[in-house]
CSV table of C-alpha atoms in Angstrom, one decimal:
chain,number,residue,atom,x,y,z
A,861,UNK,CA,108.6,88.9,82.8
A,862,UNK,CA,108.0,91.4,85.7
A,863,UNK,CA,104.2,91.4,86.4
A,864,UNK,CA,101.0,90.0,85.4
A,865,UNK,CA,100.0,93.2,83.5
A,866,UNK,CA,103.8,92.4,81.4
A,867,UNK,CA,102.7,88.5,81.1
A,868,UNK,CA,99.3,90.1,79.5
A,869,UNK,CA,100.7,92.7,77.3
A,870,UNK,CA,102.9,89.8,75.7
A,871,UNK,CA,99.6,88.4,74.1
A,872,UNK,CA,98.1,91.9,73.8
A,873,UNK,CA,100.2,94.1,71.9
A,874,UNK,CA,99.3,91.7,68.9
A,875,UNK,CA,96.1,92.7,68.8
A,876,UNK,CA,97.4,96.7,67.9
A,877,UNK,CA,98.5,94.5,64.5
A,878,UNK,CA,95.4,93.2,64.0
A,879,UNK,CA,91.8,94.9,62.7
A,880,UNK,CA,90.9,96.2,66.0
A,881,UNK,CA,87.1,96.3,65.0
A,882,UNK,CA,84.4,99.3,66.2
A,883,UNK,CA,84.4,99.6,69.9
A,884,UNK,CA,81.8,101.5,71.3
A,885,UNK,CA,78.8,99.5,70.5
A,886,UNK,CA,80.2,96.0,70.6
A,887,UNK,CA,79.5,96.1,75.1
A,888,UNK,CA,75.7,96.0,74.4
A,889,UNK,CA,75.6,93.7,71.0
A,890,UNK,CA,75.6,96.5,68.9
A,891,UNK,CA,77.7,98.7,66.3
A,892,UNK,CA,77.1,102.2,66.8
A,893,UNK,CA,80.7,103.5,65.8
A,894,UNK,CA,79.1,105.5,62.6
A,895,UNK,CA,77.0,107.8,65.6
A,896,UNK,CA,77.8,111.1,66.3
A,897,UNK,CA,78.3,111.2,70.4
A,898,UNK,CA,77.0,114.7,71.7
A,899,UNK,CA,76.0,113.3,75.6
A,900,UNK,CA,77.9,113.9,78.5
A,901,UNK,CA,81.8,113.4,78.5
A,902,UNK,CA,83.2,111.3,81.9
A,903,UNK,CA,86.2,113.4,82.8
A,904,UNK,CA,88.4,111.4,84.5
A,905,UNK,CA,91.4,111.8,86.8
A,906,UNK,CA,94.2,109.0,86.8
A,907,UNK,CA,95.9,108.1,89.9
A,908,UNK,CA,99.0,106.0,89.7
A,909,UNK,CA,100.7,106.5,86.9
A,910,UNK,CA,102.5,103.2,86.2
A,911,UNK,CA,102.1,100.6,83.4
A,912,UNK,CA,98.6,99.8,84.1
A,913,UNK,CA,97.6,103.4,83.9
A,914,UNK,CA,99.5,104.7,80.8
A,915,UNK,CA,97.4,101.9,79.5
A,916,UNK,CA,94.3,103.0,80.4
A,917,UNK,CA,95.3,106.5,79.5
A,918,UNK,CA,96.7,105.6,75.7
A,919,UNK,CA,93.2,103.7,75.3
A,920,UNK,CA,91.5,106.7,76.8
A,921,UNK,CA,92.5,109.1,73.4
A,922,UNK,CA,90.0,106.9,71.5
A,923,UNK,CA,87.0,107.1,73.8
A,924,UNK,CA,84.5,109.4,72.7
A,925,UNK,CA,82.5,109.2,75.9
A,926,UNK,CA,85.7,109.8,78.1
A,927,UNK,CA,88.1,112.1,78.8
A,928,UNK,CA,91.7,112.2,80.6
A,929,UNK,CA,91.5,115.4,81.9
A,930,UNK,CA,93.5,115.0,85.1
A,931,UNK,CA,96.6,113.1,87.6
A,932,UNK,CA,97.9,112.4,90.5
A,933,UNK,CA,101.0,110.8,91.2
A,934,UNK,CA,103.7,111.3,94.0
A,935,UNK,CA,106.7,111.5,91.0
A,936,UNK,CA,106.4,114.6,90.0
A,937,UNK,CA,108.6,113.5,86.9
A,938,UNK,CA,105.5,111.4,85.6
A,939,UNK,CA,103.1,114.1,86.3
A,940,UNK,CA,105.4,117.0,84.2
A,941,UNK,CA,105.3,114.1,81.2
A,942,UNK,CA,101.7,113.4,81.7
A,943,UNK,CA,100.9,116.7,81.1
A,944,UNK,CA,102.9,117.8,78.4
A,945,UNK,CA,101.9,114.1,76.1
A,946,UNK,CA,97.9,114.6,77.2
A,947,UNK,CA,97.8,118.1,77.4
A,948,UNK,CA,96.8,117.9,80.8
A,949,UNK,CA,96.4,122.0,82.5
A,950,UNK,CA,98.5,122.1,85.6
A,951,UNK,CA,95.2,122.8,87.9
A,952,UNK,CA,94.6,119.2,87.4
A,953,UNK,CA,97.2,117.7,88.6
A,954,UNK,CA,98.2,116.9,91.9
A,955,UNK,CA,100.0,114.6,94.6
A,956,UNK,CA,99.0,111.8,97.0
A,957,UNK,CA,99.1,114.2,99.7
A,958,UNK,CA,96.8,117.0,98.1
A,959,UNK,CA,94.6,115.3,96.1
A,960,UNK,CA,91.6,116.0,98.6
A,961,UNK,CA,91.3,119.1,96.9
A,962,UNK,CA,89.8,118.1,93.5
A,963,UNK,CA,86.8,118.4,95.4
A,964,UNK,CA,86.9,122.1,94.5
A,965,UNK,CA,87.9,121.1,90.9
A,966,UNK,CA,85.0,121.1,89.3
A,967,UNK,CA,86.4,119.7,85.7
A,968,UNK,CA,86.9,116.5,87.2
A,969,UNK,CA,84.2,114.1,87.4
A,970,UNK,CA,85.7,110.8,88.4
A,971,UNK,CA,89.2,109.5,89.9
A,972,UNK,CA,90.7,106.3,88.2
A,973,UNK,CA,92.6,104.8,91.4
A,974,UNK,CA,95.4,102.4,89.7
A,975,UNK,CA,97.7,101.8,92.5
A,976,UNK,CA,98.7,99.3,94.7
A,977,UNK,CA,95.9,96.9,96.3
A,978,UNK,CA,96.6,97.8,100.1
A,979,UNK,CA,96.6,102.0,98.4
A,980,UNK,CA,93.1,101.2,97.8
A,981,UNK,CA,90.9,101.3,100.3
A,982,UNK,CA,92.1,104.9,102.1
A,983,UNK,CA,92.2,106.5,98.4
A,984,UNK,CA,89.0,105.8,97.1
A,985,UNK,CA,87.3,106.9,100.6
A,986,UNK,CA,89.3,110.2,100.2
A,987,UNK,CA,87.9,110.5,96.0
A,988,UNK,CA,84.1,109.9,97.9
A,989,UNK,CA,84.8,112.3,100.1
A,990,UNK,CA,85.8,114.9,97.8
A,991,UNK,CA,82.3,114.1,96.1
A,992,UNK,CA,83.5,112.3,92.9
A,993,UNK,CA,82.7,109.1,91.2
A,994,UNK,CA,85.7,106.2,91.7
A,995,UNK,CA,86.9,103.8,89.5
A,996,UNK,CA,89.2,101.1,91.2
A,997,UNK,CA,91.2,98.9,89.8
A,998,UNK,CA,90.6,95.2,90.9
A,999,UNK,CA,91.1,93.4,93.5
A,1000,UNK,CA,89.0,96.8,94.6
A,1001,UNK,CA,90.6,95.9,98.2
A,1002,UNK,CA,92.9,93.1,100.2
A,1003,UNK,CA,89.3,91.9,101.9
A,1004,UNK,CA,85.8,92.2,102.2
A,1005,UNK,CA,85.9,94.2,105.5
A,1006,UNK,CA,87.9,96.9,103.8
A,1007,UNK,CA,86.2,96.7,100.5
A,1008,UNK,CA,82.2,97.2,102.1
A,1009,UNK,CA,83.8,99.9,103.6
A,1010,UNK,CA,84.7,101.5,100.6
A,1011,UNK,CA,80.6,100.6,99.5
A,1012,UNK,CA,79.6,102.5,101.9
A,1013,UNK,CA,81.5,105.5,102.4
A,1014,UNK,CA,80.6,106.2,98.4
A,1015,UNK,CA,76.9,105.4,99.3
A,1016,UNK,CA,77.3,108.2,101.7
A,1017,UNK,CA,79.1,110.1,99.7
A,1018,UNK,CA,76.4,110.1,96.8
A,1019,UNK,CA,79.2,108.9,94.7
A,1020,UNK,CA,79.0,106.1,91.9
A,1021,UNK,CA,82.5,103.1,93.3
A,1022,UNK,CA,82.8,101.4,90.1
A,1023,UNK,CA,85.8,98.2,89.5
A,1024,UNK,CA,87.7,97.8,86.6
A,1025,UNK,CA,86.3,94.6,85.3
A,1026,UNK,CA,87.4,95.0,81.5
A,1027,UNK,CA,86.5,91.6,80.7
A,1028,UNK,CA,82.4,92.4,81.4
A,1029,UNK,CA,82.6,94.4,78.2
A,1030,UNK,CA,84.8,91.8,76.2
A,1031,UNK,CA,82.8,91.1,72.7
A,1032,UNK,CA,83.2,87.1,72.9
A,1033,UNK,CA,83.3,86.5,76.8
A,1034,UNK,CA,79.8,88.5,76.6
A,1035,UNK,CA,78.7,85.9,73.6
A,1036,UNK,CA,79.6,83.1,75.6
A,1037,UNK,CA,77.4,84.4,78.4
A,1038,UNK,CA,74.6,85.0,75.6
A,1039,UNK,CA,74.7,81.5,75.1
A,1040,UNK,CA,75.0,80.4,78.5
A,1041,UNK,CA,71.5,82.3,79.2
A,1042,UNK,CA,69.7,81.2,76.4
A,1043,UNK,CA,70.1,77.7,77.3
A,1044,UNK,CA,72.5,76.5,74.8
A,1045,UNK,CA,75.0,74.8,77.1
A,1046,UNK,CA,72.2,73.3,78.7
A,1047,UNK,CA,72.7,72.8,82.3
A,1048,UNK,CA,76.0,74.3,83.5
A,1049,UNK,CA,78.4,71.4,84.7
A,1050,UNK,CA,82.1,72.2,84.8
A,1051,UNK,CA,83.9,75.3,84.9
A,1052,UNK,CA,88.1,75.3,84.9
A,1053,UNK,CA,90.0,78.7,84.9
A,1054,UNK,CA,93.8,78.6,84.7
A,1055,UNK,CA,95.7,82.0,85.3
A,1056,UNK,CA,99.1,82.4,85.9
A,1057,UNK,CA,102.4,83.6,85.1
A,1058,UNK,CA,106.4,83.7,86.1
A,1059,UNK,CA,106.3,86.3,88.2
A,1060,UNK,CA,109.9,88.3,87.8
A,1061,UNK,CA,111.3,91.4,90.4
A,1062,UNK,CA,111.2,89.8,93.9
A,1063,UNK,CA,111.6,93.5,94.9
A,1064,UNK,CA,107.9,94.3,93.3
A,1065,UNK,CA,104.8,95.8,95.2
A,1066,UNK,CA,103.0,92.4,93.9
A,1067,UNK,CA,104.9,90.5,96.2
A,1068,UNK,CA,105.1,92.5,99.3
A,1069,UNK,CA,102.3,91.6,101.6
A,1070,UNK,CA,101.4,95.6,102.9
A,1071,UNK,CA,100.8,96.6,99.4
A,1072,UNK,CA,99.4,93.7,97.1
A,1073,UNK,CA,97.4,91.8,99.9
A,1074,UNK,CA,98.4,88.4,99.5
A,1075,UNK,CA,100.3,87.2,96.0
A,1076,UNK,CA,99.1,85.3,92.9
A,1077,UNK,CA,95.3,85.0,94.1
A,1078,UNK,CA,95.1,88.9,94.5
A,1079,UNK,CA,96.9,89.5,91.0
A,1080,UNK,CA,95.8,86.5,88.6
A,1081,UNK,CA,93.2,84.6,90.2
A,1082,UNK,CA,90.5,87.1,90.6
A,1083,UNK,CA,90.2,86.8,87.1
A,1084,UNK,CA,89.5,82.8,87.3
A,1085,UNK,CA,87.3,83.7,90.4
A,1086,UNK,CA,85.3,86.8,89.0
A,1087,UNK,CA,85.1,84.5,85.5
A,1088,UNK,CA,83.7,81.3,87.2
A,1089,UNK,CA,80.5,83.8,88.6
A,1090,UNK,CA,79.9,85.2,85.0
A,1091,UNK,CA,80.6,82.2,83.1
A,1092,UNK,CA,78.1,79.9,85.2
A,1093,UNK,CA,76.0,82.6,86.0
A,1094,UNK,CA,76.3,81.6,89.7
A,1095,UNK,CA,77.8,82.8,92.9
A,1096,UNK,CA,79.9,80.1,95.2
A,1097,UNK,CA,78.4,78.5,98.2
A,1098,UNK,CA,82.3,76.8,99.1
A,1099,UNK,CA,84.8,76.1,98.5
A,1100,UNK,CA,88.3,74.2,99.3
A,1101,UNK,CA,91.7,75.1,98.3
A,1102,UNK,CA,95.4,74.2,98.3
A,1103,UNK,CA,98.2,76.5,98.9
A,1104,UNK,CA,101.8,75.6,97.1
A,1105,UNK,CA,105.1,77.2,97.5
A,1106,UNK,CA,108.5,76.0,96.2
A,1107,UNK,CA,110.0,79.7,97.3
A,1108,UNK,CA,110.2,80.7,101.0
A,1109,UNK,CA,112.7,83.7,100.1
A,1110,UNK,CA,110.4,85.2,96.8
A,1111,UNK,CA,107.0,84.5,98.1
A,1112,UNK,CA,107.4,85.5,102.2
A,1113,UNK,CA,104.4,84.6,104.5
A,1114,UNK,CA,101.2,85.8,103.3
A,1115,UNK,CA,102.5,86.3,99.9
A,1116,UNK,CA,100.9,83.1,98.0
A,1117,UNK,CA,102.7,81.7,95.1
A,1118,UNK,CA,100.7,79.3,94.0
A,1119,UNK,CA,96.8,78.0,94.9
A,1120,UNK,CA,94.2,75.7,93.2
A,1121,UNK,CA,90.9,76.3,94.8
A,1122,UNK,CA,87.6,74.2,94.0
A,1123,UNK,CA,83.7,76.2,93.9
A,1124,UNK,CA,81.0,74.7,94.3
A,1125,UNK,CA,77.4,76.6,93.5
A,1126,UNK,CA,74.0,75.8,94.1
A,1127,UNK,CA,73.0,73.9,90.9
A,1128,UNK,CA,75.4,71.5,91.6
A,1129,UNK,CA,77.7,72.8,89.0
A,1130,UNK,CA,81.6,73.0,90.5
A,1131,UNK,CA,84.4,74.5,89.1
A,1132,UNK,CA,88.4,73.7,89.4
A,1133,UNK,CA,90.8,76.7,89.2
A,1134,UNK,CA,94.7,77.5,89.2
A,1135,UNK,CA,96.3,80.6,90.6
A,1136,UNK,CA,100.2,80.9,89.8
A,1137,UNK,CA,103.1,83.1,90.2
A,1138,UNK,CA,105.5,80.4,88.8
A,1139,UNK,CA,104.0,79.1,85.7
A,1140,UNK,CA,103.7,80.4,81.9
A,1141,UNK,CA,101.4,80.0,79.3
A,1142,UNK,CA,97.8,79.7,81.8
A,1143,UNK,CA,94.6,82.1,81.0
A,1144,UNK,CA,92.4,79.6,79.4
A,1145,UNK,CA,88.5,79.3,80.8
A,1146,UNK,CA,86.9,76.4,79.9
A,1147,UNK,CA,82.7,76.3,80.2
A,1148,UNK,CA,81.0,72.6,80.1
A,1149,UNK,CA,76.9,72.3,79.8
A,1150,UNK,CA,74.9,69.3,79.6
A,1151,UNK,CA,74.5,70.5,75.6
A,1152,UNK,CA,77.8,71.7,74.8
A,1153,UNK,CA,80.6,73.2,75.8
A,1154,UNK,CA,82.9,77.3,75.2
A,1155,UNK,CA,86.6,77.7,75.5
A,1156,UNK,CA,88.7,80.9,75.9
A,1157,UNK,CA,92.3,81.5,74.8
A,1158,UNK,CA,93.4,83.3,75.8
A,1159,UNK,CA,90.7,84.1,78.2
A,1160,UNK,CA,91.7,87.4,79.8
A,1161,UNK,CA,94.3,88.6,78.4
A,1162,UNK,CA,94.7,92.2,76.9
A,1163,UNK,CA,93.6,91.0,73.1
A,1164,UNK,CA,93.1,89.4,70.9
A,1165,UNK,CA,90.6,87.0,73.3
A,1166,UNK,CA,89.7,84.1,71.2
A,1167,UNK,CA,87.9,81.0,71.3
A,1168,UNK,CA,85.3,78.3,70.6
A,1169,UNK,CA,82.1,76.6,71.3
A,1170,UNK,CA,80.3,73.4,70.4
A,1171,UNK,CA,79.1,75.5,67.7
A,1172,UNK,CA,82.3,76.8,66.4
A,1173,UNK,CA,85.0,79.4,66.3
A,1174,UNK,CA,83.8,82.6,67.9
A,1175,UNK,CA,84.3,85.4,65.9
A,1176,UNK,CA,82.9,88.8,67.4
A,1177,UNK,CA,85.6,91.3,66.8
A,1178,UNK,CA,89.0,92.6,68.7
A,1179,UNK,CA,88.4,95.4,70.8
A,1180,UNK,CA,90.8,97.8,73.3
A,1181,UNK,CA,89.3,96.6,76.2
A,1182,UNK,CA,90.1,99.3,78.5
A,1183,UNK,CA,88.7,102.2,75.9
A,1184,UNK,CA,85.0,100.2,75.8
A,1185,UNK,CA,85.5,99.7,79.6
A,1186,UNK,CA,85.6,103.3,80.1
A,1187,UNK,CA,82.9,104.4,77.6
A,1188,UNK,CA,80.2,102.6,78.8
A,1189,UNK,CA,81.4,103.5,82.4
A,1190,UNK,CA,80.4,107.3,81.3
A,1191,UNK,CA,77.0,105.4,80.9
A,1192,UNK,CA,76.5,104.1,83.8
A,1193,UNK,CA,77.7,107.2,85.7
A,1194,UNK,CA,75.8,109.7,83.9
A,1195,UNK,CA,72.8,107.9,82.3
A,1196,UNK,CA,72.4,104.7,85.1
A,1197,UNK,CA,73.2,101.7,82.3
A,1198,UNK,CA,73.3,98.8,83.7
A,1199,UNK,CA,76.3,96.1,81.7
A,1200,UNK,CA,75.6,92.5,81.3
A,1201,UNK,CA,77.3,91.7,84.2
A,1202,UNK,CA,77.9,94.5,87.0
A,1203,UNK,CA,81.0,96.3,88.0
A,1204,UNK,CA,80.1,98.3,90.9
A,1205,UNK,CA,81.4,98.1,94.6
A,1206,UNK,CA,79.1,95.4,95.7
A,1207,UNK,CA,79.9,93.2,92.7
A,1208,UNK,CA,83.8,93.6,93.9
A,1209,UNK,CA,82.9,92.7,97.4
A,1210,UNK,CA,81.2,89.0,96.7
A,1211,UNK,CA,85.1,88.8,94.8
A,1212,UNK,CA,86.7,89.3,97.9
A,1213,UNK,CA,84.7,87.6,100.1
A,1214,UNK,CA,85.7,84.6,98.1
A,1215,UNK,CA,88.9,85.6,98.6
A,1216,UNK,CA,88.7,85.7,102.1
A,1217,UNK,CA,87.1,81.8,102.1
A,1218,UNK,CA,89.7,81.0,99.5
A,1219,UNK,CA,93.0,82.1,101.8
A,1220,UNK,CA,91.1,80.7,104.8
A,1221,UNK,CA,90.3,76.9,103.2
A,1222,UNK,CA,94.2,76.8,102.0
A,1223,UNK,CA,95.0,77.6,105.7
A,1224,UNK,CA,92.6,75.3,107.3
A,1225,UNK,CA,92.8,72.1,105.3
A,1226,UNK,CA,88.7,72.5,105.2
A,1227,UNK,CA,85.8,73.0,103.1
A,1228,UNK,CA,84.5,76.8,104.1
A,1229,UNK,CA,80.9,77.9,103.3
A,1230,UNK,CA,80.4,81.1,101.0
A,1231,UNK,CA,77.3,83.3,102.2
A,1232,UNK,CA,77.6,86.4,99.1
């Protein structure tokens, strides 16, 4: 198993078998698959053209908000294939190097930056400053500093900086967080999220400090730190952590394998979660109220999601996560939605500020105060 995105494609490919049920209208709580779309189309550029983004591209030829119109790679091998397999027209493509010019291209509308964490930061400055929209895969930077910065050159840019958060648009995580507002866990207690995986390639990007940022909690764990905000419908005020690391050679200084880290939030309500590079079968998020209780597994994994509540199995319906991500993300650019639970720049930079207090309380031995 050679990355998370492997680890998560085990579970996820299953879902393909499955009835993968009307998309488009299950982000907002409704089915409008049987509509006729004639609004605005998001044309969107791909950068990095690895695993991660032939996903998002293959989930991209069912969007019907969305378009792939456009790449840029620096294998010039991947970009010939692109084009030929999505019919991409040659003045849409370019390199790492030359991509500066889209900003003349006007066919392009937004740049889907899915390369490595430490890539981040320069690349979606450079898309703002070529006056389109940017999508960014998460983490959306390697910390806070670098990820405001990337706020605020779009702010100036008049350019939408949006964070591939798939999970905000996931039919039964957005249930549980129905439930959670209307009361029916009753006072939030308890939340535990456990990602992780056997990380494979010692060679990989993912564990080379320059380009991922860190290790497992820069891969995995923002999903069991991004959850525990939209699962208690709360934001951290500290937390405390412990680093753990049975491989000097694989997982070199500043490359974490493993960390559990403890929230705290200002109800009272704490949470206990597990970040891994060495371990199998972790994505589970567990939710405990006062009144009852939700538990998903998987939790964030590429599909089938399932899970349960006090009340019972939940059964809203498989979806290809990435092709409702990117529809509704043609909403928000062009018509100004707003999703249950954000996915803009700012919602990315509370992520890595916790991130930040996360790496510094394993370091320090001591509690560190969250101000987000």
């Amino acid at each position: 198993m050679n990355s998370r995105r492997d680890f998560l494609q085990k579970i996820g490919l299953s879902a393909l078998a499955l009835h993968l049920a009307p998309i488009s209208g299950w982000a907002n709580g409704t089915d409008h698959h049987n509509e006729i779309y004639d609004g605005p189309v998001l044309r969107v550029a791909i950068m990095g053209l690895g695993s991660y983004g032939t996903r998002v591209a293959e989930a991209m030829q069912t969007c019907t908000k969305a378009k792939l119109v456009g790449v840029i790679s620096g294998t010039p091998s991947k970009v010939k294939e692109w084009q030929s397999k999505y019919k991409i027209p040659e003045k849409n493509c370019y390199n790492y190097e030359n991509f500066d010019n889209i900003k003349s291209n006007p066919d392009i509308d937004a740049v889907y930056v899915i390369t490595p964490n430490g890539l981040h930061h320069d690349q979606v400055i450079r898309v703002a400053k070529a006056g389109k929209h940017a999508i960014c895969e998460k983490p959306m930077a390697v910390n806070a500093r670098e990820g405001q910065e990337m706020v605020d050159a779009c702010k100036k840019a008049n350019v939408k900086l949006l964070v591939g958060y798939r999970m905000h648009f996931e039919p039964k995580t957005l249930e549980v967080i129905r439930m959670r507002k209307a009361g029916e866990f009753g006072k939030i207690l308890f939340f535990q999220g456990l990602c992780g995986f056997t990380i494979g390639d010692p060679t990989q990007w993912r564990l080379n400090k320059q380009l991922s940022g860190g290790g497992s909690i820069m891969d995995i764990g923002i999903y069991a730190i991004n959850g525990s905000r939209y699962m208690t419908g709360e934001d951290p005020v500290w937390v405390t952590a412990q680093e753990t690391k049975t491989d000097n050679v694989k997982f070199k200084e500043g490359v974490d394998e493993t960390i559990q880290f403890q929230l705290g939030f200002p109800s009272g309500a704490v949470a206990s979660c597990l970040s891994t590079y060495t371990m199998n079968n972790l994505d589970r998020f567990f939710l405990n109220g006062e009144k009852g209780f939700a538990e998903l597994l998987p939790s964030t994994g590429y599909g089938p999601i399932m899970g349960h509540t006090h009340k019972g199995e939940l059964t809203q319906p498989v979806t290809v996560h990435q092709t409702v991500q990117m529809d509704q993300m043609a909403g928000i650019i062009f018509q100004n939605k707003q999703p249950v639970v954000p996915i803009d720049g700012e919602e990315a930079v509370k992520d890595l500020k916790i991130i930040d207090a996360i790496y510094l309380a394993a370091k320090t031995g001591t509690k560190v105060s969250i101000k987000l």
